[in-house]
Coordinates of C-alpha atoms in Angstrom, one line a residue:
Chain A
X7 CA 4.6 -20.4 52.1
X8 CA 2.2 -19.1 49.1
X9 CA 4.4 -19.2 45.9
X10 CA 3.8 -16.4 43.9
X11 CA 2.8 -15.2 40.5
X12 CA 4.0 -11.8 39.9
X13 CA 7.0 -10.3 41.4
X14 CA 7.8 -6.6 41.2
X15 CA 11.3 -6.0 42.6
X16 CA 12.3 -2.2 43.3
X17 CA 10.5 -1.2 40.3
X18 CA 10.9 2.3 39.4
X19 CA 9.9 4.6 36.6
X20 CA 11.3 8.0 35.5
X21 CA 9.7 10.3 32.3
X22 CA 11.1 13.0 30.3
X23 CA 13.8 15.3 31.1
X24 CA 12.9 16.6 34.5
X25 CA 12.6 13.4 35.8
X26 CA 9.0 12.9 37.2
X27 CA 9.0 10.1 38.9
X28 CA 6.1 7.9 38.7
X29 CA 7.0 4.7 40.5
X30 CA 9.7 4.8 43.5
X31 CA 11.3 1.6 44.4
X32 CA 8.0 -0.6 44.2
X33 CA 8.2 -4.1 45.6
X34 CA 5.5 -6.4 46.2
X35 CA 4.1 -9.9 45.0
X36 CA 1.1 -11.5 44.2
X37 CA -0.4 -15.1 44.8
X38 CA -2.2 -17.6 42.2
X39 CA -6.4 -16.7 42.4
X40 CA -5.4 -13.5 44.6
X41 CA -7.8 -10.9 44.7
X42 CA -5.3 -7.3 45.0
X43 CA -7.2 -3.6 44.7
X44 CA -4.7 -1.2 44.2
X45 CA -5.8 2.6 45.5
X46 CA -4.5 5.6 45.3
X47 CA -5.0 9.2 44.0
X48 CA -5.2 10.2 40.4
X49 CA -1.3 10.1 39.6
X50 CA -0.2 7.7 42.5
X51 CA 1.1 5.3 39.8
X52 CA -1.8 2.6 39.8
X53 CA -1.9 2.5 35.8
X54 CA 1.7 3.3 35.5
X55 CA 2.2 -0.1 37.1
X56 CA -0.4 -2.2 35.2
X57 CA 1.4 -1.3 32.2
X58 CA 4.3 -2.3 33.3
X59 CA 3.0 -5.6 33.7
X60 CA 1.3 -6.3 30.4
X61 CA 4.6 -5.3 29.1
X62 CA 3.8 -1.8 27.5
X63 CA 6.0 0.3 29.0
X64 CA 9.2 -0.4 30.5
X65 CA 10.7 0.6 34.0
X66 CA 13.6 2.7 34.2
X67 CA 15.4 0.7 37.2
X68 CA 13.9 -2.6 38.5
X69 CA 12.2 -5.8 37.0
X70 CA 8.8 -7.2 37.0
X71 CA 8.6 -11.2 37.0
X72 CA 5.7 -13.4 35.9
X73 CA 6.3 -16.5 37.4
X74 CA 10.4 -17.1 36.9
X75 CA 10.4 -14.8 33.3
X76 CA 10.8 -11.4 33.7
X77 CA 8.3 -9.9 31.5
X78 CA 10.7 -6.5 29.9
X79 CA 13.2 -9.6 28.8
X80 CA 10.5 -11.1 26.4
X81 CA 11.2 -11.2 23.1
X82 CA 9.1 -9.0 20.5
X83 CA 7.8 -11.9 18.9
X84 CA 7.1 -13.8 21.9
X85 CA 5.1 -11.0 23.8
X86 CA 1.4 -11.7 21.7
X87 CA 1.7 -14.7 23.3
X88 CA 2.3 -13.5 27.1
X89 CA -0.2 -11.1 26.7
X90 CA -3.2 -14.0 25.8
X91 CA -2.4 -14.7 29.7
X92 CA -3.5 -11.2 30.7
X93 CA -7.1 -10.4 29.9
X94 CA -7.0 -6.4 30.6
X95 CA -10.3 -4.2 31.0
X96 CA -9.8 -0.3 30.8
X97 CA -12.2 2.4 32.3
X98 CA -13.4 3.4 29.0
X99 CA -13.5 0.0 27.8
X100 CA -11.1 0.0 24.7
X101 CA -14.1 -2.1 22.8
X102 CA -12.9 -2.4 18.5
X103 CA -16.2 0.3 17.5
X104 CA -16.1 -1.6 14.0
X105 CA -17.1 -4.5 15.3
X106 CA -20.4 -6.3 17.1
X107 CA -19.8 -7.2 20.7
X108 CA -19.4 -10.8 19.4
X109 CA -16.6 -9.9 16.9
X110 CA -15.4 -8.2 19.8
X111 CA -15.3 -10.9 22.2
X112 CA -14.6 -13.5 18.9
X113 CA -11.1 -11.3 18.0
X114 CA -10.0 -11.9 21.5
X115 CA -9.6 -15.4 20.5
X116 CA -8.7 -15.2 16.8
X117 CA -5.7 -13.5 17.9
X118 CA -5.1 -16.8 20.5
X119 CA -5.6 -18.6 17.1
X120 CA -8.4 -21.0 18.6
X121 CA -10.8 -22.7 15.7
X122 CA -14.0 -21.6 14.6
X123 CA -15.9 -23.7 16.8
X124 CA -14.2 -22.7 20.0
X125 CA -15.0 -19.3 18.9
X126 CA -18.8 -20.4 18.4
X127 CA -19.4 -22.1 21.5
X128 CA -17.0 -19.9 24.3
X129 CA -18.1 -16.6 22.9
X130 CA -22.0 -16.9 23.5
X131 CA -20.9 -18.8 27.0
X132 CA -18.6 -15.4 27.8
X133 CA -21.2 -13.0 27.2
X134 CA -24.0 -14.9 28.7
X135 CA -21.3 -14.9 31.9
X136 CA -21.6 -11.0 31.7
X137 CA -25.6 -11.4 31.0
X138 CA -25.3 -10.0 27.3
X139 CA -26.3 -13.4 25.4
X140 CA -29.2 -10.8 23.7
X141 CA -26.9 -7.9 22.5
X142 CA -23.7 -9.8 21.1
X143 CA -25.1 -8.6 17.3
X144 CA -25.0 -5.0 18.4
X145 CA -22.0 -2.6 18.3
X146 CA -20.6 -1.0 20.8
X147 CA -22.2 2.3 19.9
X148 CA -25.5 0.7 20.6
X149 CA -24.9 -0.1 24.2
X150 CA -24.8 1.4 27.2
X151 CA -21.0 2.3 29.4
X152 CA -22.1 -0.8 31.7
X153 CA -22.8 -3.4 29.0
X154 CA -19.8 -2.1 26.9
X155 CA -17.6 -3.2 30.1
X156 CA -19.3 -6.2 30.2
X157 CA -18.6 -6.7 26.8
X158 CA -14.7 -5.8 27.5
X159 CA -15.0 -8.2 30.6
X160 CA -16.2 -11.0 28.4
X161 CA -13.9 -10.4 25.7
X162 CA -11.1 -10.3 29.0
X163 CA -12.5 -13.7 30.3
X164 CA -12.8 -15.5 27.0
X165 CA -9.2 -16.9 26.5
X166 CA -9.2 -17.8 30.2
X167 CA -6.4 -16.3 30.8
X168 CA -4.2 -16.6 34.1
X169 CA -4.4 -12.8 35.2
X170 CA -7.4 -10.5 34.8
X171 CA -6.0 -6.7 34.7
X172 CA -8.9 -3.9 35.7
X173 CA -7.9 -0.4 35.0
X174 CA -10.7 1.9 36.9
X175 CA -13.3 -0.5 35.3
X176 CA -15.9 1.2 37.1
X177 CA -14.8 4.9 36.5
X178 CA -16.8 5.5 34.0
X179 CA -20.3 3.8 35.3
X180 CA -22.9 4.9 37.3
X181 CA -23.6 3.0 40.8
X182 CA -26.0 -0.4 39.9
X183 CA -23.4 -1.0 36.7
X184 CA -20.2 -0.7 39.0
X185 CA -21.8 -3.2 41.6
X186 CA -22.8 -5.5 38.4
X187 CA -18.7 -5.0 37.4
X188 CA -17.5 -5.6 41.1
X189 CA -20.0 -8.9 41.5
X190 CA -18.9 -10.2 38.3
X191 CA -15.1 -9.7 38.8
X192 CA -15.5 -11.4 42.5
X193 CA -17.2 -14.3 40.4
X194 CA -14.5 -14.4 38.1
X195 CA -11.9 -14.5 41.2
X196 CA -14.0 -17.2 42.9
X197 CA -13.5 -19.3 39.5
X198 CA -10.0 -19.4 40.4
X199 CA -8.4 -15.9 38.3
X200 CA -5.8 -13.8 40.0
X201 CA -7.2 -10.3 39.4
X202 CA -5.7 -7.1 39.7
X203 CA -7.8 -4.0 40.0
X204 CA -6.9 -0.4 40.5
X205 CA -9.9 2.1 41.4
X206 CA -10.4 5.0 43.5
X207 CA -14.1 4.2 44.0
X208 CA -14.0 3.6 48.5
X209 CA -17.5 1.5 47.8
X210 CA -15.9 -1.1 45.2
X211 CA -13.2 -1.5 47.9
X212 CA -15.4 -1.6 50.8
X213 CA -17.2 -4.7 49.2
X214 CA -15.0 -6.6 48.1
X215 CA -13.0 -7.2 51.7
X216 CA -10.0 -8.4 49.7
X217 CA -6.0 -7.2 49.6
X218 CA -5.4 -3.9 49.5
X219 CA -2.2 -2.0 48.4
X220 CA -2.5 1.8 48.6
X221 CA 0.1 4.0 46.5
X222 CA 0.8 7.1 46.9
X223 CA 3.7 9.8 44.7
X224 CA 4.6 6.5 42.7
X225 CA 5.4 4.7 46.5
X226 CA 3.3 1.6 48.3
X227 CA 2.2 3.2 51.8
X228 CA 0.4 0.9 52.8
X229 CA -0.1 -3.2 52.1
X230 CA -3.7 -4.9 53.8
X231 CA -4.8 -8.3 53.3
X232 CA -8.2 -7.4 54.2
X233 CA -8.0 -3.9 53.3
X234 CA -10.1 -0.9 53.2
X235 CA -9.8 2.4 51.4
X236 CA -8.2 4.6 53.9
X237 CA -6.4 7.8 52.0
Chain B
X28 CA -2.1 -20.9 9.1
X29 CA -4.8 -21.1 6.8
X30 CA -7.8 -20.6 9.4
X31 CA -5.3 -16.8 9.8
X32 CA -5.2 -16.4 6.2
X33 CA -9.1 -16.4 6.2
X34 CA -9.4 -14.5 8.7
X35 CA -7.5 -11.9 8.5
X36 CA -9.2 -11.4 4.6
X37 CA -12.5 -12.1 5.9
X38 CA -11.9 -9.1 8.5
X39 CA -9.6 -7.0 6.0
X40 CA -13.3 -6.9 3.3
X41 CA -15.1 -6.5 6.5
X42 CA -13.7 -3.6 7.3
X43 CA -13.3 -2.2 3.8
X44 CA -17.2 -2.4 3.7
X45 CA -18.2 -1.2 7.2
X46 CA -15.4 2.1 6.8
X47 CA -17.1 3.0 3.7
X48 CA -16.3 6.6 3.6
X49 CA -12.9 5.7 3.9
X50 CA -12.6 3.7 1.2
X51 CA -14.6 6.1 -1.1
X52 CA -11.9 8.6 -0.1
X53 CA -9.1 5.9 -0.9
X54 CA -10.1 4.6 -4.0
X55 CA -10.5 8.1 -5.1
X56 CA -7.5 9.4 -4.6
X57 CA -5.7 5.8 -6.1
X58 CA -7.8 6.2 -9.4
X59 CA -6.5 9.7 -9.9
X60 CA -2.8 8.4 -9.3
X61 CA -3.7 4.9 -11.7
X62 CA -4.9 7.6 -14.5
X63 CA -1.7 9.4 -14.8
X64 CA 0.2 6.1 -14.9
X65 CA -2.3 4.4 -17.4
X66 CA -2.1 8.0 -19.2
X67 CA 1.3 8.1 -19.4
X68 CA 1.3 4.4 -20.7
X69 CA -0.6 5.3 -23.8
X70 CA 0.9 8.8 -24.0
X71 CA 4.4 7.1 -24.4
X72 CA 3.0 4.7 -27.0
X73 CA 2.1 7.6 -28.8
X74 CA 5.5 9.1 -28.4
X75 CA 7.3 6.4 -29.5
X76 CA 5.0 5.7 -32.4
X77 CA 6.1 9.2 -33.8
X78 CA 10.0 8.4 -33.2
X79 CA 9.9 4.9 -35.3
X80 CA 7.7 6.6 -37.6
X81 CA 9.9 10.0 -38.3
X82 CA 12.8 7.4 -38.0
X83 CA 11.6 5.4 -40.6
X84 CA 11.0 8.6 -42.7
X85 CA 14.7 8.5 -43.4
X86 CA 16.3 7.3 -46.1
X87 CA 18.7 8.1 -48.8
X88 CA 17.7 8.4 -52.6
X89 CA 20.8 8.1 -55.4
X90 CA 19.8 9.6 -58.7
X91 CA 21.3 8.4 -61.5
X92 CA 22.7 10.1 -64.9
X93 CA 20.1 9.5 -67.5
X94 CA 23.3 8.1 -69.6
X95 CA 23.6 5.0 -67.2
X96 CA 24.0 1.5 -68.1
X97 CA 21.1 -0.5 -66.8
X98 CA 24.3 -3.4 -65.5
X99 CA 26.6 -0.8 -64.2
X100 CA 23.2 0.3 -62.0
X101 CA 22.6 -3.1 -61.0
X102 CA 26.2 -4.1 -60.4
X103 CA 26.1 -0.7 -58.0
X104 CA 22.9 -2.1 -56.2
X105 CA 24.1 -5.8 -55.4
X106 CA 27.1 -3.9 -54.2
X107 CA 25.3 -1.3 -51.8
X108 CA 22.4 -4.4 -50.5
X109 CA 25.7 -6.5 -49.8
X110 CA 26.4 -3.5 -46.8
X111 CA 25.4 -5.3 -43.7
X112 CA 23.9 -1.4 -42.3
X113 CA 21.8 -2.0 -45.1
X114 CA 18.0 -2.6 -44.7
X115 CA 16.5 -2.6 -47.8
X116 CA 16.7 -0.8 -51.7
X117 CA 13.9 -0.1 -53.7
X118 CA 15.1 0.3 -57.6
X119 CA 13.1 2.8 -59.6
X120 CA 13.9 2.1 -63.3
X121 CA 13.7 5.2 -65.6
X122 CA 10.3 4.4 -67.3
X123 CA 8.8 4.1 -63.9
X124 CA 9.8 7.5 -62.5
X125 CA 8.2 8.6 -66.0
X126 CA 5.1 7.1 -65.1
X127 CA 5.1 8.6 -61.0
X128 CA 6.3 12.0 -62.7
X129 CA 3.3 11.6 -65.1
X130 CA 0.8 10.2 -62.1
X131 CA 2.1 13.4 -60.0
X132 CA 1.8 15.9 -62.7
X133 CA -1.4 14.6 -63.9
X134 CA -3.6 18.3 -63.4
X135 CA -0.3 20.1 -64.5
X136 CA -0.9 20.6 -68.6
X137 CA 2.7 23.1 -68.8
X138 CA 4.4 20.5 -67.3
X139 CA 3.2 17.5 -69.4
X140 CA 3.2 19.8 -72.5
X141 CA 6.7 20.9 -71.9
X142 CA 7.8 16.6 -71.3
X143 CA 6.4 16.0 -74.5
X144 CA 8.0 18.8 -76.2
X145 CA 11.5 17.5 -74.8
X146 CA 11.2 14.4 -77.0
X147 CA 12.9 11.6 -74.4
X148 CA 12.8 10.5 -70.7
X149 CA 14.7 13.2 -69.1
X150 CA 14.6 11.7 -65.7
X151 CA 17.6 9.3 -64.6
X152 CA 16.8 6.0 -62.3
X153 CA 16.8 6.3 -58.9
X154 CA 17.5 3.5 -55.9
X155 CA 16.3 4.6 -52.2
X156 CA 17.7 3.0 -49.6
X157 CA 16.8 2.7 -45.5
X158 CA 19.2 1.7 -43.2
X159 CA 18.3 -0.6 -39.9
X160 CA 19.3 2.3 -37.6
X161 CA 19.4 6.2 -38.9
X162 CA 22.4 6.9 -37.5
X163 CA 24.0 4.3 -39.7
X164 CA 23.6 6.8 -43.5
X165 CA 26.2 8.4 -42.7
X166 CA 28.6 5.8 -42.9
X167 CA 26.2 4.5 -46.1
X168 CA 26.6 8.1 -47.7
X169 CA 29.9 8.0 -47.2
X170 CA 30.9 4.4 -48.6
X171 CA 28.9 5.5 -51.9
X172 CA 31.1 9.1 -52.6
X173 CA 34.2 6.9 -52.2
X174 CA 32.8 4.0 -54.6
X175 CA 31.4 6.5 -56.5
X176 CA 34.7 8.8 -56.8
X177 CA 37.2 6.0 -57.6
X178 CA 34.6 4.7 -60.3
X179 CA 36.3 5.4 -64.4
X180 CA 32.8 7.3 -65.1
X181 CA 30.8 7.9 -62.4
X182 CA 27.1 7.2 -62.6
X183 CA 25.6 8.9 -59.9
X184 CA 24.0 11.9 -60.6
X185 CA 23.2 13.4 -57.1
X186 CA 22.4 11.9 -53.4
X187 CA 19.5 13.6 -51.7
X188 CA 20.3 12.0 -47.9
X189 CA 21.9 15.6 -46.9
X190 CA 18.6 17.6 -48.0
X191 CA 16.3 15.4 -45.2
X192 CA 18.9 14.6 -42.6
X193 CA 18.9 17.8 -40.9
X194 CA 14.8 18.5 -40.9
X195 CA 14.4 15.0 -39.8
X196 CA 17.2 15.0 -37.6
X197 CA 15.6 17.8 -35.6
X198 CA 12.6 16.7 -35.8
X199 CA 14.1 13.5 -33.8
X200 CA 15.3 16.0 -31.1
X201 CA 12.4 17.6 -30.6
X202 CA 10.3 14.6 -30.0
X203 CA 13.3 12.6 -28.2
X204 CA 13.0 16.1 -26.1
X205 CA 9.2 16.1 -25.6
X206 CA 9.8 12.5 -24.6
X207 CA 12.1 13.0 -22.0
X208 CA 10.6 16.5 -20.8
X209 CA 6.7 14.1 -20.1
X210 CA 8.6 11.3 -18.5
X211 CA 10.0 13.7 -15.5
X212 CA 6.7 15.5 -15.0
X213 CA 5.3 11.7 -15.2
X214 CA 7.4 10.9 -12.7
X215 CA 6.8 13.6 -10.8
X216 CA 2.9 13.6 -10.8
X217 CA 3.1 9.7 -10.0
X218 CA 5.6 10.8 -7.0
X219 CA 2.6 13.4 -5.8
X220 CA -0.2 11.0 -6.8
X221 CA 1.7 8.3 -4.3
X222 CA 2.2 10.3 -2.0
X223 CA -1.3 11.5 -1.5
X224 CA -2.3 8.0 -1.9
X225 CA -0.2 6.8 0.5
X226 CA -1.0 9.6 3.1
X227 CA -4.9 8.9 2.5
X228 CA -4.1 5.4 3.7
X229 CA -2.0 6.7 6.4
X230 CA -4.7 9.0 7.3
X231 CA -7.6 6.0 7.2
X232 CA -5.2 4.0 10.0
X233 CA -4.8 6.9 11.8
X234 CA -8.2 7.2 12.8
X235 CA -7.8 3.2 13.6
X236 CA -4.6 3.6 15.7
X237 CA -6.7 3.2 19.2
X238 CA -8.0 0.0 17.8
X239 CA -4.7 -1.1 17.0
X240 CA -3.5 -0.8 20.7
X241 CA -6.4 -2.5 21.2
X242 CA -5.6 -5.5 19.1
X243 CA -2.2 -5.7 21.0
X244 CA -3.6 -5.6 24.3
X245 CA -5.6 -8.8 23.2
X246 CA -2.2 -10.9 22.3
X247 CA -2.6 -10.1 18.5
X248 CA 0.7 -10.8 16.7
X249 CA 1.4 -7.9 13.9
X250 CA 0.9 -10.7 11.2
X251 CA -2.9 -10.6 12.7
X252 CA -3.2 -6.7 13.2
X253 CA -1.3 -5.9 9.9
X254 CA -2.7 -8.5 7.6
X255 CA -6.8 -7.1 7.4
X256 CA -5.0 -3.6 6.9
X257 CA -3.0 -5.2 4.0
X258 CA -5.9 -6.9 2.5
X259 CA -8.0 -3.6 2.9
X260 CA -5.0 -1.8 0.7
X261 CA -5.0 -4.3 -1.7
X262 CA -8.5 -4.1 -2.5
X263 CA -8.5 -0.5 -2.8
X264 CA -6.4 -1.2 -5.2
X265 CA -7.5 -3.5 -7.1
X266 CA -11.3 -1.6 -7.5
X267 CA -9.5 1.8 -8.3
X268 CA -7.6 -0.5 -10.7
X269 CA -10.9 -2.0 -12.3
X270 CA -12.3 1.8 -11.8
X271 CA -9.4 2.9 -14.2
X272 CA -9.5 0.6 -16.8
X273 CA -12.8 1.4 -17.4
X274 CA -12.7 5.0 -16.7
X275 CA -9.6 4.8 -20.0
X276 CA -11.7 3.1 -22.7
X277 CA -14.4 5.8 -23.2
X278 CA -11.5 8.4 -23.1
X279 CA -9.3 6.5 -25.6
X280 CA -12.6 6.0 -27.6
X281 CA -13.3 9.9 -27.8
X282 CA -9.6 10.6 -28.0
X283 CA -8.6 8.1 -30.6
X284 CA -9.9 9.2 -33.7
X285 CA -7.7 12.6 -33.2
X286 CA -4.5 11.0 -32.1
X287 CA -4.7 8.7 -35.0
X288 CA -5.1 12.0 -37.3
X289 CA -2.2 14.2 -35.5
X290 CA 0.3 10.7 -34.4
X291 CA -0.8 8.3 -36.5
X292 CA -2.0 6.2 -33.8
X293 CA -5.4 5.4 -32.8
X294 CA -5.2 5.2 -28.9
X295 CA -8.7 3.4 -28.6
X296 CA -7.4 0.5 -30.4
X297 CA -3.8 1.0 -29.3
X298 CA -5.7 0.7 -26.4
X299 CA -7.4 -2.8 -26.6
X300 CA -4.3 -4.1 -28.5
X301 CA -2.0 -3.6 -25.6
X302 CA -5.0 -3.9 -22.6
X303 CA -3.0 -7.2 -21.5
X304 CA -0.2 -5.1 -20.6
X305 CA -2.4 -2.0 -19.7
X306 CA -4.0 -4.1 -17.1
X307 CA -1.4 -5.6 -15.7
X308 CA 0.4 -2.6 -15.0
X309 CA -2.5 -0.5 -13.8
X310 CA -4.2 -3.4 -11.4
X311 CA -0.2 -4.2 -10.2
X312 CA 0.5 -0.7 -9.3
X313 CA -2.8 0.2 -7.6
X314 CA -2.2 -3.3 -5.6
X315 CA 1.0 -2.7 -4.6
X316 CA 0.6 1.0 -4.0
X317 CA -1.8 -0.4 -1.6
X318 CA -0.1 -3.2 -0.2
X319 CA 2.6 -1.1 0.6
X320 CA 1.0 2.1 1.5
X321 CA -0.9 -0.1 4.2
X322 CA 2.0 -2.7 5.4
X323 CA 4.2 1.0 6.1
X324 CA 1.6 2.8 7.7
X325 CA 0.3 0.5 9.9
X326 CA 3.8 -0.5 10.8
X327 CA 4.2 2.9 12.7
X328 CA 1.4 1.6 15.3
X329 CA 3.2 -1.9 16.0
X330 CA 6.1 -0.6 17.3
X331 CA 6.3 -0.9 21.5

């Protein structure tokens, strides 16, 4: 049997006084270098749960385990460090605008603490990875929504991190960048990277031929190896 | 540790230069809150000029009879310099208050005329003394009437303490008054000027809150997020400190000349006397006002 990497265990999660519920009782698991799309209408709970795995929001009932630690018991000081495991990519890219996509990518491992020469030699390599070798001196207002996610993909992939987290990478990108995101994600899997990728875009899913959980009113309906987007 | 430290200054100036407008809108609003404190540095210098000064005004004058023995005088001014409340006496012997009366009178022909005509040195000698604190001549006053009262034949002719005390004595209040009355709205314009100071910086991470979350996402510890903020603070500081210092040595040039006429201080070189302290008070508060401002407003956005 596959031993797993994350464990969510009747996770659910409640806001304000009326109670909405936006997760209800969610249990699954995922493998080392899995490859999991999770679906679902806008409000099913997709980024909801992402959140709750990079540890910034906590459920109401529930815990979520990474590997034997359950991540809403980390310490305050001690959660930088889990969170250099996650590289996270957000639909509109979450890119520091005061800074060039190299400082970008370059901050990313500052914050990991790595040295100056690291920094010198893995940042060009990331954002040649994401074919952007020519642009790292320009700022994110002087690129385009598809190189600004390659930049945040880069900047993701740079601290090699266990666990790459997309949030609607693609919602914001027009058809030839989203198959650039989706090809360079599958690479990124191939390399041996668990990632977790929420969309509502039935093409990327289609693709990719990967796991498929499917959520819908803050509940799992349905859980595919191979899946395909069926709502 | 180190490799942190320079980076997180090295981002901090970054930043400072690339957020220009910012840091325009910053420093401006720190200079106007460094000039009232560096104002109200000198303006209490002046103050307290004016107290010693009026305080030092004081003293008491003992005229004596024209009739008195040179010894007995002498023997009464070892006794009143052996007071320990005692600062210093000045003797004026008869012939020398002739001499200022004649200096004084100079123009005045009646006057001279009518000294002549009187034959002999009318005026008595005199001994002024000044205490180390004014409120000690009372206790002074008092110890000469009793000396003076259980004397055989007394010598003094009159005491002139009681004809200055009360002018000077509200004169003190007024100024110990006007002292008191600029320190609160001191205080209270540095409480506004700090407080728009600190809400500027507030305001300038505000607009950098989404980068913040951003920073956190990455696995940035709030040493790393915080410190470039810091160092950005501090060097608002620090240039609306400089920005101050220079901005108060043309005014205390221009200004000086008038205070020195109206206080009897010139703030200009009052100003370059004391810049030692001047500075370090202006560049320390407009780096901690920064410093602080920064490290509590960013500390909003690190919280989980």
């Amino acid at each position: 049997m596959l031993r797993h990497m994350i464990y969510f265990e009747n996770v659910s999660k409640y806001y304000g006084k009326n109670e909405t519920i936006a997760l209800d009782s969610v249990s699954f698991q995922i493998a080392p270098k899995e490859f999991v799309s999770i679906v679902g209408h806008s409000g099913a709970g997709k980024t909801t749960l992402l959140k709750m795995l990079i540890a910034e929001d906590k459920p109401s009932e529930g815990s979520i385990f990474y590997e034997s630690q359950d991540i809403h018991k980390i310490s305050r000081s001690q959660l930088p460090s889990f969170r250099r495991k996650i590289g996270t990519i957000f639909q509109d890219f979450k890119l520091l605008s005061g800074k060039t996509a190299f400082e970008n990518v370059a901050f990313a491992m500052e914050a990991n603490s790595r040295t100056d020469d690291e920094i010198a030699m893995s940042v060009p390599q990331a954002l040649e990875l994401v074919d952007l070798a020519e642009k790292m001196h320009h700022f994110p207002s002087e690129l385009s929504g598809g190189e600004k996610q390659r930049v945040a993909i880069a900047r993701a992939l740079v601290n090699q991190p266990d666990i790459i987290i997309a949030d609607e990478p693609t919602g914001n990108l027009d058809p030839i960048a989203t198959y650039e995101v989706v090809q360079i994600l599958k690479k990124i899997n191939d390399l041996g990277t668990t990632v977790i990728l929420t969309t509502h875009n039935k093409g990327v899913i289609d693709i990719l031929e990967k796991r498929v959980i499917t959520m819908d009113g803050g509940r799992i309906i349905r859980d595919d190896k191979n899946g395909k987007y069926l709502l | 540790m180190l490799t942190s430290l320079k980076r997180i200054i090295r981002t901090g100036s970054v930043g400072f230069v690339r957020s220009a407008y910012v840091s325009f809108s910053a420093i401006y609003v720190m200079v106007i809150t460094l000039l009232v404190i560096g104002g109200s540095l000198i303006f209490g210098a002046l103050l307290d000029h004016t107290l010693v000064t009026l305080k030092s005004k004081v003293d008491v004058n003992i005229y004596f009879t024209v009739d008195a023995e040179d010894e007995a005088i002498l023997a009464f001014r070892k006794q009143v310099e052996s007071l320990s409340d005692v600062k210093v006496v000045t003797y004026l012997s008869r012939d020398e208050a002739l001499a200022q009366f004649k200096e004084r009178h100079a123009g005045d022909e009646l006057t001279i005329r009518a000294l002549e005509e009187l034959g002999e040195n009318p005026l008595g000698a005199s001994i002024s003394i000044t205490a180390h604190d004014p409120a000690q001549y009372e206790g002074i006053v008092q110890f000469i009437n009793e000396t003076s009262e259980s004397a055989e034949a007394t010598i003094i002719d009159r005491i002139n303490f009681n004809q200055n005390k009360s002018a000077i004595d509200r004169l003190t209040n007024i100024v110990t008054i006007i002292d008191k009355i600029t320190k609160i709205i001191v205080m209270t314009l540095v409480f506004v000027t700090v407080l728009i100071t600190f809400n500027t910086i507030r305001l300038a991470i505000y607009t950098a809150r989404d980068e913040v979350s951003v920073m956190r996402l990455v696995g940035a510890s709030n040493t790393f997020i915080r410190g470039p903020f810091v160092v950005q603070g501090a060097l608002y500081g620090v240039i609306a400190g400089v920005i101050t210092l220079i901005l108060l040595y043309p005014i205390a040039y221009y200004l000086g000349p008038s205070t020195d006429a109206f206080f009897g201080l010139n703030i200009f070189r009052y100003y370059l006397a004391d810049f030692g302290r001047i500075f370090a008070i202006v560049m320390g508060s407009g780096a901690s006002l920064g410093i602080v401002s920064s490290a509590v407003a960013i500390s909003r956005y690190l919280r989980i």
